[in-house]
Short mmCIF file of C-alpha atoms in Angstrom, two decimals:
data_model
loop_
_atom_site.label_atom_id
_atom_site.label_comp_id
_atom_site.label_asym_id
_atom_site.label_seq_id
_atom_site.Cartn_x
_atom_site.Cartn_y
_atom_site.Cartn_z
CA UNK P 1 -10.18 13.59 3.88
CA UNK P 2 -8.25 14.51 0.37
CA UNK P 3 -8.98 12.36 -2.41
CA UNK P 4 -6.35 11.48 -4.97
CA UNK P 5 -7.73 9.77 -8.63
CA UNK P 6 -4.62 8.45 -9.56
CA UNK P 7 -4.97 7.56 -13.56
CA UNK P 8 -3.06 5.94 -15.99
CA UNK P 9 -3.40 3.04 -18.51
CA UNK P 10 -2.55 -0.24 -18.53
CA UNK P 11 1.04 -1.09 -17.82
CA UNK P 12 1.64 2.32 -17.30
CA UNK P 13 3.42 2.03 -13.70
CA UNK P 14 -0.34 2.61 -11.80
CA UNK P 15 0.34 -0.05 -9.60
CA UNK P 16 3.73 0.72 -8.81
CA UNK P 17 2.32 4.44 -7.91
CA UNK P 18 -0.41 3.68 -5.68
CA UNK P 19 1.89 0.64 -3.28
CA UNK P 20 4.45 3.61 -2.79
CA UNK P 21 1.51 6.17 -2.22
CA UNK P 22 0.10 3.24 0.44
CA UNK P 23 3.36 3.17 2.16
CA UNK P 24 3.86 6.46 2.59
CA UNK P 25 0.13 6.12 4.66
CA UNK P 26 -2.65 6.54 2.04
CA UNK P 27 -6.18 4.48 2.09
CA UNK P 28 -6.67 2.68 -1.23
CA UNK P 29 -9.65 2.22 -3.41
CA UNK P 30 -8.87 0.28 -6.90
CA UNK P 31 -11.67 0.55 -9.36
CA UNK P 32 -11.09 -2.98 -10.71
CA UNK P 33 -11.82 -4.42 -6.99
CA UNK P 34 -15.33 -2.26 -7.51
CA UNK P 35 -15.42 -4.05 -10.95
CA UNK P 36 -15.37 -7.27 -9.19
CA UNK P 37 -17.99 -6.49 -6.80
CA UNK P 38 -20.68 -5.20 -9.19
CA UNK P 39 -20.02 -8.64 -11.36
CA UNK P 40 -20.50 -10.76 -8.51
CA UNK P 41 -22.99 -13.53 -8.01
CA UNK P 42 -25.51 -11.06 -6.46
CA UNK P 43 -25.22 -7.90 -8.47
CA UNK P 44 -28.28 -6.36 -9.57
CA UNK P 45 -26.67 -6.13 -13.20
CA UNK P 46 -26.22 -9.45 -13.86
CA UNK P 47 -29.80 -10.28 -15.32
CA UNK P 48 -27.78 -7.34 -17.87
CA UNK P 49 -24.92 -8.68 -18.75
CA UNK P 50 -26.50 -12.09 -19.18
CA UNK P 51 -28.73 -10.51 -21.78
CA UNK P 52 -26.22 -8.72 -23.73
CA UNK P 53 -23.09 -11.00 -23.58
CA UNK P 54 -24.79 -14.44 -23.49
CA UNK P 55 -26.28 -17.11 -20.75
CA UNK P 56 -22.79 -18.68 -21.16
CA UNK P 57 -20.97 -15.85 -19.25
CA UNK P 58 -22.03 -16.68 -16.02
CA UNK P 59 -20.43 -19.67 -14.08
CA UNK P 60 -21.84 -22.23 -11.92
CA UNK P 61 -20.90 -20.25 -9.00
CA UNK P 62 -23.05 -17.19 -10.54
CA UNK P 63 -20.58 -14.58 -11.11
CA UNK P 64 -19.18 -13.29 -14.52
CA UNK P 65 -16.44 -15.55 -15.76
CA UNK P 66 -14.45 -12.63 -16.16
CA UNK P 67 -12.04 -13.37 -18.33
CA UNK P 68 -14.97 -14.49 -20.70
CA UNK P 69 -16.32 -10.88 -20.42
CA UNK P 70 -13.15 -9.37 -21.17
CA UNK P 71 -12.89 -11.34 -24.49
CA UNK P 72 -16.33 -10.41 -25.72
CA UNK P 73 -16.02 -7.11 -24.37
CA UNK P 74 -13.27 -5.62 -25.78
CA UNK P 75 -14.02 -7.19 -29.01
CA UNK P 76 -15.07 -3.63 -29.92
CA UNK P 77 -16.03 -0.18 -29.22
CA UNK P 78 -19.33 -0.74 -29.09
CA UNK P 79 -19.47 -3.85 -27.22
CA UNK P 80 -16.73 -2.34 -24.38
CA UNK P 81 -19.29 0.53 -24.02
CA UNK P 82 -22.18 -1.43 -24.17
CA UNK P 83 -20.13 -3.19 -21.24
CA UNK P 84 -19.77 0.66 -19.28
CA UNK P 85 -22.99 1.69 -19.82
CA UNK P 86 -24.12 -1.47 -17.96
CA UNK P 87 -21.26 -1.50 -14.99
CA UNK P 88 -20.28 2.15 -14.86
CA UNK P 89 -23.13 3.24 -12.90
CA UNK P 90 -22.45 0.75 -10.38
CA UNK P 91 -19.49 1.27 -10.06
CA UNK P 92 -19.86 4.74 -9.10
CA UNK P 93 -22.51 3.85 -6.73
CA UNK P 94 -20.03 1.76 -4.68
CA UNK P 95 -17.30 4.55 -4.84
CA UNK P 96 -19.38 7.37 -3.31
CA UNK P 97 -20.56 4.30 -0.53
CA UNK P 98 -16.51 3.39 -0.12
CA UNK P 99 -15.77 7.35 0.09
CA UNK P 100 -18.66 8.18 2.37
CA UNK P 101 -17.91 5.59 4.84
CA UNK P 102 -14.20 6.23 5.07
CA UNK P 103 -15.46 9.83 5.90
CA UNK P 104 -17.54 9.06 8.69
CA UNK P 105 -14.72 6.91 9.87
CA UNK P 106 -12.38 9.79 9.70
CA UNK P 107 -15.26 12.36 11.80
CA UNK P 108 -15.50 9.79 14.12
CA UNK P 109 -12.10 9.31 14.83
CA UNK P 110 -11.20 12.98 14.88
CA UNK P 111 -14.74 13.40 17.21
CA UNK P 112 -12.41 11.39 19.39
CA UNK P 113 -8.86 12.97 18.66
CA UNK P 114 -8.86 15.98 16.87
CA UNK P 115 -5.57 15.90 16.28
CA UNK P 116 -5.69 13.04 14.52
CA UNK P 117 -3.99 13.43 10.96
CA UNK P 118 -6.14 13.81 7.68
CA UNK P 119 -6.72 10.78 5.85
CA UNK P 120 -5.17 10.37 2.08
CA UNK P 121 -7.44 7.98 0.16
CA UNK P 122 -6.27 7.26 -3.16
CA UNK P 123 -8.20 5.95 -5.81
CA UNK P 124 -6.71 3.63 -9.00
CA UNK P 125 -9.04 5.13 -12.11
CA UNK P 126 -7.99 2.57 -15.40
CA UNK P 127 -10.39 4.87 -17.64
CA UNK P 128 -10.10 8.40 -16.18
CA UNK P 129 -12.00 9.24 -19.02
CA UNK P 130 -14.98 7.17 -18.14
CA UNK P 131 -14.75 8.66 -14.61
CA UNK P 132 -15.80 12.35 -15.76
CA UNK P 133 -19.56 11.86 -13.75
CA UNK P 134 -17.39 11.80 -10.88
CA UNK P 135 -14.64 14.17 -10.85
CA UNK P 136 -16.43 16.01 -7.90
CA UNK P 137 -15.46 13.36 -5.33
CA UNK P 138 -11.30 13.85 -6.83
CA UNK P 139 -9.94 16.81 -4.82
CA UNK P 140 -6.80 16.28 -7.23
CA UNK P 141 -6.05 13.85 -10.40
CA UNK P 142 -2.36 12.44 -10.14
CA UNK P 143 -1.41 10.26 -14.08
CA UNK P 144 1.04 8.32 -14.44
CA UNK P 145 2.59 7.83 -18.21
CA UNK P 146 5.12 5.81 -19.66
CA UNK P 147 5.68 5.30 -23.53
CA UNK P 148 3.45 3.18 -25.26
CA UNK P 149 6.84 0.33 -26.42
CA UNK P 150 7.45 -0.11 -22.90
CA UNK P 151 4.10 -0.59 -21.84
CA UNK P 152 3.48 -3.43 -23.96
CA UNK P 153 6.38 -5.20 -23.34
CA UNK P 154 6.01 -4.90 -20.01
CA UNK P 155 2.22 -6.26 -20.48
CA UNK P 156 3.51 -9.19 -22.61
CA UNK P 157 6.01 -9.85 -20.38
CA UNK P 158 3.00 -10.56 -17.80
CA UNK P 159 1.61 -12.93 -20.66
CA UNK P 160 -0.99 -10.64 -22.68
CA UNK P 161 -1.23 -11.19 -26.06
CA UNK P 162 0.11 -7.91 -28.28
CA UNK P 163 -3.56 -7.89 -29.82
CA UNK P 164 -5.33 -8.10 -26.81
CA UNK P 165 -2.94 -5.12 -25.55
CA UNK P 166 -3.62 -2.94 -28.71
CA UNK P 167 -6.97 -3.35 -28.41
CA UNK P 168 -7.45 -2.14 -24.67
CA UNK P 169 -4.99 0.57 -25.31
CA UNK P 170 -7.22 1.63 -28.31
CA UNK P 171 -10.27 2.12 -25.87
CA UNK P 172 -8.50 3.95 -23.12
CA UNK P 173 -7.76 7.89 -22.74
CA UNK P 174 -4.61 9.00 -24.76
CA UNK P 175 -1.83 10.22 -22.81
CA UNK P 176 -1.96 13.52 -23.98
CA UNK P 177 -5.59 13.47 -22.32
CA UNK P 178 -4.00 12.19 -18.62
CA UNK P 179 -1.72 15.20 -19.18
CA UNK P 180 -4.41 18.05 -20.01
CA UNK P 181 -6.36 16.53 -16.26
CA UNK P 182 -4.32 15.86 -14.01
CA UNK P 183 -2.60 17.71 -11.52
CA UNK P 184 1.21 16.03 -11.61
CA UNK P 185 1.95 13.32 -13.86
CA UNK P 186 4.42 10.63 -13.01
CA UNK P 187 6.65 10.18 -16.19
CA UNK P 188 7.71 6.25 -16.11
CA UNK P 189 10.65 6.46 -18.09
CA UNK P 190 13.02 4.91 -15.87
CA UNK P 191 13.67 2.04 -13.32
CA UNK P 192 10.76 1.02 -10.49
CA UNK P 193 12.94 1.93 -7.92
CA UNK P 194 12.99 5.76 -9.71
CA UNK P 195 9.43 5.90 -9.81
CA UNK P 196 9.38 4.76 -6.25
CA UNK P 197 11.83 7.57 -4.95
CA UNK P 198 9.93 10.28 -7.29
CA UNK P 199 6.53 9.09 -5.54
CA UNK P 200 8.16 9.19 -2.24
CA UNK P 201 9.73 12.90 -2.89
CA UNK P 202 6.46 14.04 -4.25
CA UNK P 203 4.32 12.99 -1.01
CA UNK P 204 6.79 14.76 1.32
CA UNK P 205 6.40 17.62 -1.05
CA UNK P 206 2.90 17.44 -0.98
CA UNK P 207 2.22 17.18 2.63
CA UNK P 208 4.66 20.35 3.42
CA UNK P 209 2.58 22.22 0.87
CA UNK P 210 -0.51 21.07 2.48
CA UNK P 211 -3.09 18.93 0.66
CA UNK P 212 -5.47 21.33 0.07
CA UNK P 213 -3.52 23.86 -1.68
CA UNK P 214 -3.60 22.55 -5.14
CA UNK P 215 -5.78 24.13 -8.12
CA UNK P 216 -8.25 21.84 -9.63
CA UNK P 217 -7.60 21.81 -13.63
CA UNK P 218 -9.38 21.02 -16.69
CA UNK P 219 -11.77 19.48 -14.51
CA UNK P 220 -14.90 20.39 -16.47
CA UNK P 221 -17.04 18.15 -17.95
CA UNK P 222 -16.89 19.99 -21.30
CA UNK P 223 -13.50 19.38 -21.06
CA UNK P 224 -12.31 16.97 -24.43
#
């Protein structure tokens, strides 16, 4: 199996990326569906959370209210990584369970058939940044960019508030940082249905060059 992180910050065109990338045949993993699994009702971190973000933030339901989180969380630095410190872990626990069993799925299969074709899992990373601990499981890091005008209007467009947008964009890995770890970078400068084709033309590339062919870079972890 070759695993793609595919990075990029919010409103970036991530989204966009990974549907074309899933059309063209690869497995997806998004990190904010992991996110939603270690907050639920019978996560081991909630007894956490509760603690540092109030008895308030759970609902009646006992999950996080979410969106409650979110507020109190990315009221600042500090409190966002108090939130990481907390749910990162996690998180990564539930990736490397995700990866391992779509591995076994894959030997079994190919036990079976072994001409059965590789499998491409992709994986959405929001904070590639925050994801450093676990560059070993990436066997390449696609980004995707776009300039930082469009992005907000395209996230206020989707009804975020400017402030709330600065402030996320604030705590997330610069673009130039995307750039210095990732393989290829998707430049979102034009139209979906661009990105789309690019996408497209770069899989076909890719699988003619082979998926493993392709030079890990500036994957170390004293890399800034």
């Amino acid at each position: 199996m070759h695993v793609i992180y595919l990075a990029g910050g919010i409103a970036s065109g991530k989204s966009t990326v990974a549907r074309t990338m899933r059309e063209c045949g690869a497995e997806l993993i998004d990190l904010d569906d992991l996110s939603r699994e270690a907050l639920a009702a019978d996560s081991r971190i909630l007894p956490q959370i509760k603690a540092e973000f109030g008895d308030d933030i759970i609902n009646p339901a006992g999950s996080v209210k979410r969106e409650l989180l979110a507020q109190r969380a990315f009221s600042s630095m500090e409190r966002t990584f108090t939130l990481e410190e907390i749910e990162l872990p996690l998180i990564d626990e539930l990736l490397r369970e995700r990866v391992a069993k779509l591995r076994e799925e894959e030997r079994q299969e190919r036990d079976k058939d072994p001409s059965v074709a590789e499998k491409i899992l992709v994986i959405e990373i929001p904070l590639l940044d925050r994801m450093r601990g676990s560059f070993d499981m990436a066997d390449e890091i696609v980004g995707v960019v776009c300039p930082l005008p469009a992005r907000r209007a395209r996230a206020c467009q989707r009804g975020m508030d400017p402030r709330d947008f600065n402030r996320r964009v604030d705590q997330q890995p610069s673009e130039a940082y995307i750039r210095a770890h990732s393989n290829y970078v998707f430049n979102n400068i034009r139209t979906a249905d661009v990105l789309e084709q690019e996408v497209k033309d770069w899989w076909k590339a890719r699988e003619q060059q082979g998926w493993d062919n392709v030079p890990k870079k500036g994957w170390g972890l004293d890399q800034a």
